[in-house]
């Protein structure tokens, strides 16, 4: 087929299965789908980014926000007695302006504490007082404004033993009940959670957490829920996830998926993105199937705001949106698990146009421009068939191969994403003999 405007062939994008429709106004936002099922769909956010596209998506797609770092002890009290609430306040105010709830994260943890606390020498009485005072101050500041708190974070080792921390070593296992009791006193309306990772399936660590919650309930300690962080790897969603959620629910507590992301080895490709979408859907389906699973929070909704690449070198692409805020297949999988349907990309929504930018007696320079309108791509592949005597000799911004007369070009690691309304271009040099005709269009 030919473009009426240019007379040049319109290349059909190969691997169009990687295309993901943009979040059209006609699509129901995730937060509305979740609310219809009585669930929460949340995201961790960075306060300074809550403007522009990032702010728009955070406000329209999610009904819950978690401060990624702003409420951690090291952020709010970097120097003893000197407080910084600016980002935490900003996030809470944004949430209230967008009719969202806030999940407080986190009060008692072994990490991201201020150096004055971790490097101090404390008696048991002093450490107990520090714990109580910190919880009273922070939870009290937001009393009545937060839906839930991750009160105690990551108390267990992988084998189900207690993690050796400042709190465990100084106060024993009782620090957990003490923290929950202090939080209840500071805000009786907030739901109180214990949060941990690698506890998504039934294993030694999740069983230790189960036994702890059971014991706390028996003692009358205020505990309302369990947070399963769900920092997962593509293709590795635990088969016992729903069973595990259900067994906690049967204890009489709520369950929340609190920090969901599903990472892959980079670069991403169609197969990995397809598997990732299936994994996100499996997690969401497990939560939807259990009444007391309150919902899921993704740990950052865009790959550009994800913690994964800096923590796991060579891995990433773990969230529902790519670096350019284009929704990935994972986004649509979440929507489908919540009962929604998404607008399929219109036919021809993404296209590629081949052009010759310069030509001389035995050579030429060409380019292909890939454009999308009404859809988005997370990776791309284009192809065409040359006439006899035409040969690509060099390419840039793409990886191109030629076998006989057939040419196939795929995106580079850095330009696979074509957002709705955007475009990418790659170029190449070639040689010709006899003639340099416009290539016949074929699927890549």
JSON list of C-alpha atoms in Angstrom, two decimals, residues 115-314:
[
{"chain": "A", "resi": 115, "resn": "UNK", "atom": "CA", "xyz": [22.36, 7.94, 61.24]},
{"chain": "A", "resi": 116, "resn": "UNK", "atom": "CA", "xyz": [21.83, 9.51, 64.65]},
{"chain": "A", "resi": 117, "resn": "UNK", "atom": "CA", "xyz": [19.47, 6.64, 65.46]},
{"chain": "A", "resi": 118, "resn": "UNK", "atom": "CA", "xyz": [21.44, 3.75, 63.99]},
{"chain": "A", "resi": 119, "resn": "UNK", "atom": "CA", "xyz": [24.79, 4.97, 65.33]},
{"chain": "A", "resi": 120, "resn": "UNK", "atom": "CA", "xyz": [23.49, 5.78, 68.80]},
{"chain": "A", "resi": 121, "resn": "UNK", "atom": "CA", "xyz": [24.04, 3.75, 71.94]},
{"chain": "A", "resi": 122, "resn": "UNK", "atom": "CA", "xyz": [20.68, 3.27, 73.62]},
{"chain": "A", "resi": 123, "resn": "UNK", "atom": "CA", "xyz": [19.45, 1.52, 76.72]},
{"chain": "A", "resi": 124, "resn": "UNK", "atom": "CA", "xyz": [16.33, -0.59, 76.34]},
{"chain": "A", "resi": 125, "resn": "UNK", "atom": "CA", "xyz": [14.28, 2.12, 78.01]},
{"chain": "A", "resi": 126, "resn": "UNK", "atom": "CA", "xyz": [15.66, 4.81, 75.72]},
{"chain": "A", "resi": 127, "resn": "UNK", "atom": "CA", "xyz": [15.05, 2.76, 72.59]},
{"chain": "A", "resi": 128, "resn": "UNK", "atom": "CA", "xyz": [11.51, 1.99, 73.71]},
{"chain": "A", "resi": 129, "resn": "UNK", "atom": "CA", "xyz": [10.87, 5.67, 74.28]},
{"chain": "A", "resi": 130, "resn": "UNK", "atom": "CA", "xyz": [12.29, 6.59, 70.85]},
{"chain": "A", "resi": 131, "resn": "UNK", "atom": "CA", "xyz": [10.01, 4.06, 69.21]},
{"chain": "A", "resi": 132, "resn": "UNK", "atom": "CA", "xyz": [6.90, 5.28, 71.01]},
{"chain": "A", "resi": 133, "resn": "UNK", "atom": "CA", "xyz": [7.70, 8.95, 70.46]},
{"chain": "A", "resi": 134, "resn": "UNK", "atom": "CA", "xyz": [8.38, 8.55, 66.76]},
{"chain": "A", "resi": 135, "resn": "UNK", "atom": "CA", "xyz": [5.13, 6.69, 66.15]},
{"chain": "A", "resi": 136, "resn": "UNK", "atom": "CA", "xyz": [3.10, 9.09, 68.26]},
{"chain": "A", "resi": 137, "resn": "UNK", "atom": "CA", "xyz": [4.54, 12.07, 66.39]},
{"chain": "A", "resi": 138, "resn": "UNK", "atom": "CA", "xyz": [4.26, 10.80, 62.82]},
{"chain": "A", "resi": 139, "resn": "UNK", "atom": "CA", "xyz": [0.99, 8.93, 63.05]},
{"chain": "A", "resi": 140, "resn": "UNK", "atom": "CA", "xyz": [-0.44, 11.74, 65.15]},
{"chain": "A", "resi": 141, "resn": "UNK", "atom": "CA", "xyz": [0.53, 14.33, 62.54]},
{"chain": "A", "resi": 142, "resn": "UNK", "atom": "CA", "xyz": [-1.68, 12.62, 59.95]},
{"chain": "A", "resi": 143, "resn": "UNK", "atom": "CA", "xyz": [-4.40, 11.39, 62.30]},
{"chain": "A", "resi": 144, "resn": "UNK", "atom": "CA", "xyz": [-7.66, 10.94, 60.43]},
{"chain": "A", "resi": 145, "resn": "UNK", "atom": "CA", "xyz": [-6.04, 11.54, 57.04]},
{"chain": "A", "resi": 146, "resn": "UNK", "atom": "CA", "xyz": [-4.40, 8.18, 56.28]},
{"chain": "A", "resi": 147, "resn": "UNK", "atom": "CA", "xyz": [-6.26, 4.96, 55.56]},
{"chain": "A", "resi": 148, "resn": "UNK", "atom": "CA", "xyz": [-3.50, 2.59, 56.65]},
{"chain": "A", "resi": 149, "resn": "UNK", "atom": "CA", "xyz": [0.06, 2.34, 57.95]},
{"chain": "A", "resi": 150, "resn": "UNK", "atom": "CA", "xyz": [2.78, -0.17, 57.28]},
{"chain": "A", "resi": 151, "resn": "UNK", "atom": "CA", "xyz": [3.71, -0.11, 60.95]},
{"chain": "A", "resi": 152, "resn": "UNK", "atom": "CA", "xyz": [6.40, -2.80, 61.00]},
{"chain": "A", "resi": 153, "resn": "UNK", "atom": "CA", "xyz": [8.36, -3.52, 57.85]},
{"chain": "A", "resi": 154, "resn": "UNK", "atom": "CA", "xyz": [10.35, -6.65, 57.01]},
{"chain": "A", "resi": 155, "resn": "UNK", "atom": "CA", "xyz": [10.71, -8.30, 60.43]},
{"chain": "A", "resi": 156, "resn": "UNK", "atom": "CA", "xyz": [11.75, -11.75, 59.14]},
{"chain": "A", "resi": 157, "resn": "UNK", "atom": "CA", "xyz": [14.68, -13.50, 57.50]},
{"chain": "A", "resi": 158, "resn": "UNK", "atom": "CA", "xyz": [14.06, -15.85, 54.58]},
{"chain": "A", "resi": 159, "resn": "UNK", "atom": "CA", "xyz": [14.06, -18.92, 56.85]},
{"chain": "A", "resi": 160, "resn": "UNK", "atom": "CA", "xyz": [11.36, -17.45, 59.09]},
{"chain": "A", "resi": 161, "resn": "UNK", "atom": "CA", "xyz": [13.65, -16.38, 61.95]},
{"chain": "A", "resi": 162, "resn": "UNK", "atom": "CA", "xyz": [13.49, -12.82, 63.20]},
{"chain": "A", "resi": 163, "resn": "UNK", "atom": "CA", "xyz": [15.76, -10.37, 61.42]},
{"chain": "A", "resi": 164, "resn": "UNK", "atom": "CA", "xyz": [18.55, -9.02, 63.61]},
{"chain": "A", "resi": 165, "resn": "UNK", "atom": "CA", "xyz": [17.81, -5.28, 63.75]},
{"chain": "A", "resi": 166, "resn": "UNK", "atom": "CA", "xyz": [18.16, -2.34, 66.06]},
{"chain": "A", "resi": 167, "resn": "UNK", "atom": "CA", "xyz": [14.63, -3.02, 67.28]},
{"chain": "A", "resi": 168, "resn": "UNK", "atom": "CA", "xyz": [14.81, -6.79, 67.68]},
{"chain": "A", "resi": 169, "resn": "UNK", "atom": "CA", "xyz": [18.23, -6.69, 69.31]},
{"chain": "A", "resi": 170, "resn": "UNK", "atom": "CA", "xyz": [17.25, -3.90, 71.67]},
{"chain": "A", "resi": 171, "resn": "UNK", "atom": "CA", "xyz": [13.65, -4.76, 72.50]},
{"chain": "A", "resi": 172, "resn": "UNK", "atom": "CA", "xyz": [13.14, -8.40, 71.50]},
{"chain": "A", "resi": 173, "resn": "UNK", "atom": "CA", "xyz": [10.12, -9.66, 69.59]},
{"chain": "A", "resi": 174, "resn": "UNK", "atom": "CA", "xyz": [7.90, -7.44, 71.71]},
{"chain": "A", "resi": 175, "resn": "UNK", "atom": "CA", "xyz": [8.83, -4.41, 69.61]},
{"chain": "A", "resi": 176, "resn": "UNK", "atom": "CA", "xyz": [6.23, -5.46, 67.05]},
{"chain": "A", "resi": 177, "resn": "UNK", "atom": "CA", "xyz": [3.32, -5.48, 69.48]},
{"chain": "A", "resi": 178, "resn": "UNK", "atom": "CA", "xyz": [4.64, -2.27, 71.03]},
{"chain": "A", "resi": 179, "resn": "UNK", "atom": "CA", "xyz": [4.72, -0.50, 67.66]},
{"chain": "A", "resi": 180, "resn": "UNK", "atom": "CA", "xyz": [1.22, -1.62, 66.72]},
{"chain": "A", "resi": 181, "resn": "UNK", "atom": "CA", "xyz": [-0.16, -0.57, 70.10]},
{"chain": "A", "resi": 182, "resn": "UNK", "atom": "CA", "xyz": [1.47, 2.85, 69.82]},
{"chain": "A", "resi": 183, "resn": "UNK", "atom": "CA", "xyz": [0.10, 3.34, 66.32]},
{"chain": "A", "resi": 184, "resn": "UNK", "atom": "CA", "xyz": [-3.43, 2.45, 67.40]},
{"chain": "A", "resi": 185, "resn": "UNK", "atom": "CA", "xyz": [-3.20, 5.00, 70.24]},
{"chain": "A", "resi": 186, "resn": "UNK", "atom": "CA", "xyz": [-2.00, 7.70, 67.82]},
{"chain": "A", "resi": 187, "resn": "UNK", "atom": "CA", "xyz": [-4.75, 7.11, 65.25]},
{"chain": "A", "resi": 188, "resn": "UNK", "atom": "CA", "xyz": [-7.53, 4.68, 66.20]},
{"chain": "A", "resi": 189, "resn": "UNK", "atom": "CA", "xyz": [-9.07, 4.89, 62.71]},
{"chain": "A", "resi": 190, "resn": "UNK", "atom": "CA", "xyz": [-6.02, 3.87, 60.63]},
{"chain": "A", "resi": 191, "resn": "UNK", "atom": "CA", "xyz": [-5.63, 0.25, 59.53]},
{"chain": "A", "resi": 192, "resn": "UNK", "atom": "CA", "xyz": [-2.38, -1.22, 60.90]},
{"chain": "A", "resi": 193, "resn": "UNK", "atom": "CA", "xyz": [-0.25, -3.61, 58.85]},
{"chain": "A", "resi": 194, "resn": "UNK", "atom": "CA", "xyz": [2.88, -5.71, 59.04]},
{"chain": "A", "resi": 195, "resn": "UNK", "atom": "CA", "xyz": [4.62, -5.65, 55.66]},
{"chain": "A", "resi": 196, "resn": "UNK", "atom": "CA", "xyz": [7.26, -7.98, 54.19]},
{"chain": "A", "resi": 197, "resn": "UNK", "atom": "CA", "xyz": [8.71, -9.33, 50.94]},
{"chain": "A", "resi": 198, "resn": "UNK", "atom": "CA", "xyz": [9.08, -12.90, 49.65]},
{"chain": "A", "resi": 199, "resn": "UNK", "atom": "CA", "xyz": [5.95, -13.79, 51.64]},
{"chain": "A", "resi": 200, "resn": "UNK", "atom": "CA", "xyz": [3.65, -13.92, 48.61]},
{"chain": "A", "resi": 201, "resn": "UNK", "atom": "CA", "xyz": [3.51, -17.72, 48.42]},
{"chain": "A", "resi": 202, "resn": "UNK", "atom": "CA", "xyz": [3.34, -20.33, 51.15]},
{"chain": "A", "resi": 203, "resn": "UNK", "atom": "CA", "xyz": [6.91, -20.75, 52.45]},
{"chain": "A", "resi": 204, "resn": "UNK", "atom": "CA", "xyz": [8.93, -20.60, 55.66]},
{"chain": "A", "resi": 205, "resn": "UNK", "atom": "CA", "xyz": [8.94, -16.81, 55.76]},
{"chain": "A", "resi": 206, "resn": "UNK", "atom": "CA", "xyz": [5.22, -16.36, 55.11]},
{"chain": "A", "resi": 207, "resn": "UNK", "atom": "CA", "xyz": [4.43, -19.09, 57.63]},
{"chain": "A", "resi": 208, "resn": "UNK", "atom": "CA", "xyz": [6.46, -17.23, 60.26]},
{"chain": "A", "resi": 209, "resn": "UNK", "atom": "CA", "xyz": [4.45, -14.11, 59.45]},
{"chain": "A", "resi": 210, "resn": "UNK", "atom": "CA", "xyz": [1.23, -16.12, 59.63]},
{"chain": "A", "resi": 211, "resn": "UNK", "atom": "CA", "xyz": [2.16, -17.47, 63.05]},
{"chain": "A", "resi": 212, "resn": "UNK", "atom": "CA", "xyz": [3.07, -13.99, 64.28]},
{"chain": "A", "resi": 213, "resn": "UNK", "atom": "CA", "xyz": [-0.24, -12.52, 63.16]},
{"chain": "A", "resi": 214, "resn": "UNK", "atom": "CA", "xyz": [-2.13, -15.39, 64.71]},
{"chain": "A", "resi": 215, "resn": "UNK", "atom": "CA", "xyz": [-0.30, -14.87, 68.00]},
{"chain": "A", "resi": 216, "resn": "UNK", "atom": "CA", "xyz": [-0.87, -11.11, 67.96]},
{"chain": "A", "resi": 217, "resn": "UNK", "atom": "CA", "xyz": [-4.58, -11.63, 67.35]},
{"chain": "A", "resi": 218, "resn": "UNK", "atom": "CA", "xyz": [-4.76, -14.08, 70.23]},
{"chain": "A", "resi": 219, "resn": "UNK", "atom": "CA", "xyz": [-3.04, -11.55, 72.52]},
{"chain": "A", "resi": 220, "resn": "UNK", "atom": "CA", "xyz": [-5.42, -8.77, 71.54]},
{"chain": "A", "resi": 221, "resn": "UNK", "atom": "CA", "xyz": [-2.70, -6.69, 69.90]},
{"chain": "A", "resi": 222, "resn": "UNK", "atom": "CA", "xyz": [-4.15, -4.33, 67.27]},
{"chain": "A", "resi": 223, "resn": "UNK", "atom": "CA", "xyz": [-3.32, -5.80, 63.86]},
{"chain": "A", "resi": 224, "resn": "UNK", "atom": "CA", "xyz": [-5.61, -5.18, 60.91]},
{"chain": "A", "resi": 225, "resn": "UNK", "atom": "CA", "xyz": [-3.72, -6.47, 57.93]},
{"chain": "A", "resi": 226, "resn": "UNK", "atom": "CA", "xyz": [-0.74, -8.05, 56.26]},
{"chain": "A", "resi": 227, "resn": "UNK", "atom": "CA", "xyz": [1.14, -6.47, 53.40]},
{"chain": "A", "resi": 228, "resn": "UNK", "atom": "CA", "xyz": [2.65, -8.72, 50.73]},
{"chain": "A", "resi": 229, "resn": "UNK", "atom": "CA", "xyz": [5.19, -6.56, 48.94]},
{"chain": "A", "resi": 230, "resn": "UNK", "atom": "CA", "xyz": [5.29, -8.63, 45.73]},
{"chain": "A", "resi": 231, "resn": "UNK", "atom": "CA", "xyz": [8.58, -7.52, 44.22]},
{"chain": "A", "resi": 232, "resn": "UNK", "atom": "CA", "xyz": [8.43, -10.32, 41.69]},
{"chain": "A", "resi": 233, "resn": "UNK", "atom": "CA", "xyz": [10.38, -11.60, 38.68]},
{"chain": "A", "resi": 234, "resn": "UNK", "atom": "CA", "xyz": [8.82, -12.26, 35.29]},
{"chain": "A", "resi": 235, "resn": "UNK", "atom": "CA", "xyz": [7.59, -15.83, 35.10]},
{"chain": "A", "resi": 236, "resn": "UNK", "atom": "CA", "xyz": [7.90, -16.43, 38.83]},
{"chain": "A", "resi": 237, "resn": "UNK", "atom": "CA", "xyz": [4.53, -15.60, 40.41]},
{"chain": "A", "resi": 238, "resn": "UNK", "atom": "CA", "xyz": [4.10, -18.11, 43.27]},
{"chain": "A", "resi": 239, "resn": "UNK", "atom": "CA", "xyz": [1.51, -20.75, 42.47]},
{"chain": "A", "resi": 240, "resn": "UNK", "atom": "CA", "xyz": [0.30, -20.58, 46.08]},
{"chain": "A", "resi": 241, "resn": "UNK", "atom": "CA", "xyz": [-0.37, -16.82, 46.05]},
{"chain": "A", "resi": 242, "resn": "UNK", "atom": "CA", "xyz": [-4.17, -17.01, 46.30]},
{"chain": "A", "resi": 243, "resn": "UNK", "atom": "CA", "xyz": [-3.98, -19.81, 48.86]},
{"chain": "A", "resi": 244, "resn": "UNK", "atom": "CA", "xyz": [-1.61, -17.71, 50.96]},
{"chain": "A", "resi": 245, "resn": "UNK", "atom": "CA", "xyz": [-3.81, -14.62, 50.74]},
{"chain": "A", "resi": 246, "resn": "UNK", "atom": "CA", "xyz": [-6.78, -16.71, 51.80]},
{"chain": "A", "resi": 247, "resn": "UNK", "atom": "CA", "xyz": [-5.06, -18.23, 54.83]},
{"chain": "A", "resi": 248, "resn": "UNK", "atom": "CA", "xyz": [-4.21, -14.78, 56.18]},
{"chain": "A", "resi": 249, "resn": "UNK", "atom": "CA", "xyz": [-7.76, -13.62, 55.49]},
{"chain": "A", "resi": 250, "resn": "UNK", "atom": "CA", "xyz": [-9.01, -16.61, 57.45]},
{"chain": "A", "resi": 251, "resn": "UNK", "atom": "CA", "xyz": [-7.16, -15.24, 60.49]},
{"chain": "A", "resi": 252, "resn": "UNK", "atom": "CA", "xyz": [-9.50, -12.26, 60.38]},
{"chain": "A", "resi": 253, "resn": "UNK", "atom": "CA", "xyz": [-7.13, -9.71, 58.86]},
{"chain": "A", "resi": 254, "resn": "UNK", "atom": "CA", "xyz": [-7.07, -7.89, 55.55]},
{"chain": "A", "resi": 255, "resn": "UNK", "atom": "CA", "xyz": [-4.37, -8.51, 52.96]},
{"chain": "A", "resi": 256, "resn": "UNK", "atom": "CA", "xyz": [-2.87, -5.91, 50.64]},
{"chain": "A", "resi": 257, "resn": "UNK", "atom": "CA", "xyz": [-0.44, -6.29, 47.77]},
{"chain": "A", "resi": 258, "resn": "UNK", "atom": "CA", "xyz": [1.68, -3.33, 48.79]},
{"chain": "A", "resi": 259, "resn": "UNK", "atom": "CA", "xyz": [4.72, -2.89, 46.50]},
{"chain": "A", "resi": 260, "resn": "UNK", "atom": "CA", "xyz": [3.96, -4.76, 43.29]},
{"chain": "A", "resi": 261, "resn": "UNK", "atom": "CA", "xyz": [6.46, -4.73, 40.47]},
{"chain": "A", "resi": 262, "resn": "UNK", "atom": "CA", "xyz": [7.57, -7.52, 38.15]},
{"chain": "A", "resi": 263, "resn": "UNK", "atom": "CA", "xyz": [11.10, -7.10, 36.82]},
{"chain": "A", "resi": 264, "resn": "UNK", "atom": "CA", "xyz": [12.81, -8.63, 33.80]},
{"chain": "A", "resi": 265, "resn": "UNK", "atom": "CA", "xyz": [16.30, -8.87, 32.38]},
{"chain": "A", "resi": 266, "resn": "UNK", "atom": "CA", "xyz": [16.80, -5.97, 29.97]},
{"chain": "A", "resi": 267, "resn": "UNK", "atom": "CA", "xyz": [16.24, -5.24, 27.20]},
{"chain": "A", "resi": 268, "resn": "UNK", "atom": "CA", "xyz": [12.55, -5.97, 27.21]},
{"chain": "A", "resi": 269, "resn": "UNK", "atom": "CA", "xyz": [11.02, -7.72, 24.24]},
{"chain": "A", "resi": 270, "resn": "UNK", "atom": "CA", "xyz": [7.62, -8.94, 23.12]},
{"chain": "A", "resi": 271, "resn": "UNK", "atom": "CA", "xyz": [7.87, -12.30, 24.86]},
{"chain": "A", "resi": 272, "resn": "UNK", "atom": "CA", "xyz": [8.93, -10.78, 28.19]},
{"chain": "A", "resi": 273, "resn": "UNK", "atom": "CA", "xyz": [6.24, -8.09, 28.05]},
{"chain": "A", "resi": 274, "resn": "UNK", "atom": "CA", "xyz": [3.61, -10.72, 27.27]},
{"chain": "A", "resi": 275, "resn": "UNK", "atom": "CA", "xyz": [4.72, -12.86, 30.21]},
{"chain": "A", "resi": 276, "resn": "UNK", "atom": "CA", "xyz": [4.85, -9.81, 32.46]},
{"chain": "A", "resi": 277, "resn": "UNK", "atom": "CA", "xyz": [1.26, -8.97, 31.54]},
{"chain": "A", "resi": 278, "resn": "UNK", "atom": "CA", "xyz": [0.20, -12.51, 32.37]},
{"chain": "A", "resi": 279, "resn": "UNK", "atom": "CA", "xyz": [2.00, -12.24, 35.71]},
{"chain": "A", "resi": 280, "resn": "UNK", "atom": "CA", "xyz": [0.35, -8.94, 36.63]},
{"chain": "A", "resi": 281, "resn": "UNK", "atom": "CA", "xyz": [-3.02, -10.43, 35.74]},
{"chain": "A", "resi": 282, "resn": "UNK", "atom": "CA", "xyz": [-2.32, -13.51, 37.87]},
{"chain": "A", "resi": 283, "resn": "UNK", "atom": "CA", "xyz": [-1.49, -11.35, 40.90]},
{"chain": "A", "resi": 284, "resn": "UNK", "atom": "CA", "xyz": [-4.55, -9.18, 40.43]},
{"chain": "A", "resi": 285, "resn": "UNK", "atom": "CA", "xyz": [-6.80, -12.20, 39.84]},
{"chain": "A", "resi": 286, "resn": "UNK", "atom": "CA", "xyz": [-5.61, -13.75, 43.10]},
{"chain": "A", "resi": 287, "resn": "UNK", "atom": "CA", "xyz": [-6.46, -10.57, 44.99]},
{"chain": "A", "resi": 288, "resn": "UNK", "atom": "CA", "xyz": [-9.84, -10.13, 43.31]},
{"chain": "A", "resi": 289, "resn": "UNK", "atom": "CA", "xyz": [-10.73, -13.72, 44.21]},
{"chain": "A", "resi": 290, "resn": "UNK", "atom": "CA", "xyz": [-10.30, -13.15, 47.97]},
{"chain": "A", "resi": 291, "resn": "UNK", "atom": "CA", "xyz": [-12.81, -10.81, 49.60]},
{"chain": "A", "resi": 292, "resn": "UNK", "atom": "CA", "xyz": [-10.39, -9.61, 52.28]},
{"chain": "A", "resi": 293, "resn": "UNK", "atom": "CA", "xyz": [-7.68, -8.72, 49.78]},
{"chain": "A", "resi": 294, "resn": "UNK", "atom": "CA", "xyz": [-8.20, -4.97, 49.76]},
{"chain": "A", "resi": 295, "resn": "UNK", "atom": "CA", "xyz": [-6.25, -4.34, 46.58]},
{"chain": "A", "resi": 296, "resn": "UNK", "atom": "CA", "xyz": [-2.82, -3.75, 45.11]},
{"chain": "A", "resi": 297, "resn": "UNK", "atom": "CA", "xyz": [-0.30, -0.93, 45.02]},
{"chain": "A", "resi": 298, "resn": "UNK", "atom": "CA", "xyz": [2.34, -0.85, 42.28]},
{"chain": "A", "resi": 299, "resn": "UNK", "atom": "CA", "xyz": [5.74, 0.35, 43.45]},
{"chain": "A", "resi": 300, "resn": "UNK", "atom": "CA", "xyz": [5.96, 3.20, 40.99]},
{"chain": "A", "resi": 301, "resn": "UNK", "atom": "CA", "xyz": [3.76, 3.14, 37.91]},
{"chain": "A", "resi": 302, "resn": "UNK", "atom": "CA", "xyz": [6.33, 4.19, 35.31]},
{"chain": "A", "resi": 303, "resn": "UNK", "atom": "CA", "xyz": [9.67, 2.57, 34.56]},
{"chain": "A", "resi": 304, "resn": "UNK", "atom": "CA", "xyz": [11.39, 5.96, 34.82]},
{"chain": "A", "resi": 305, "resn": "UNK", "atom": "CA", "xyz": [10.45, 6.13, 38.52]},
{"chain": "A", "resi": 306, "resn": "UNK", "atom": "CA", "xyz": [11.33, 2.54, 39.42]},
{"chain": "A", "resi": 307, "resn": "UNK", "atom": "CA", "xyz": [13.90, 1.50, 41.99]},
{"chain": "A", "resi": 308, "resn": "UNK", "atom": "CA", "xyz": [14.74, -1.72, 40.16]},
{"chain": "A", "resi": 309, "resn": "UNK", "atom": "CA", "xyz": [17.53, -0.68, 37.73]},
{"chain": "A", "resi": 310, "resn": "UNK", "atom": "CA", "xyz": [19.65, 0.90, 40.46]},
{"chain": "A", "resi": 311, "resn": "UNK", "atom": "CA", "xyz": [19.19, -2.05, 42.81]},
{"chain": "A", "resi": 312, "resn": "UNK", "atom": "CA", "xyz": [19.28, -4.92, 40.31]},
{"chain": "A", "resi": 313, "resn": "UNK", "atom": "CA", "xyz": [21.72, -3.89, 37.53]},
{"chain": "A", "resi": 314, "resn": "UNK", "atom": "CA", "xyz": [20.65, -5.17, 34.14]}
]
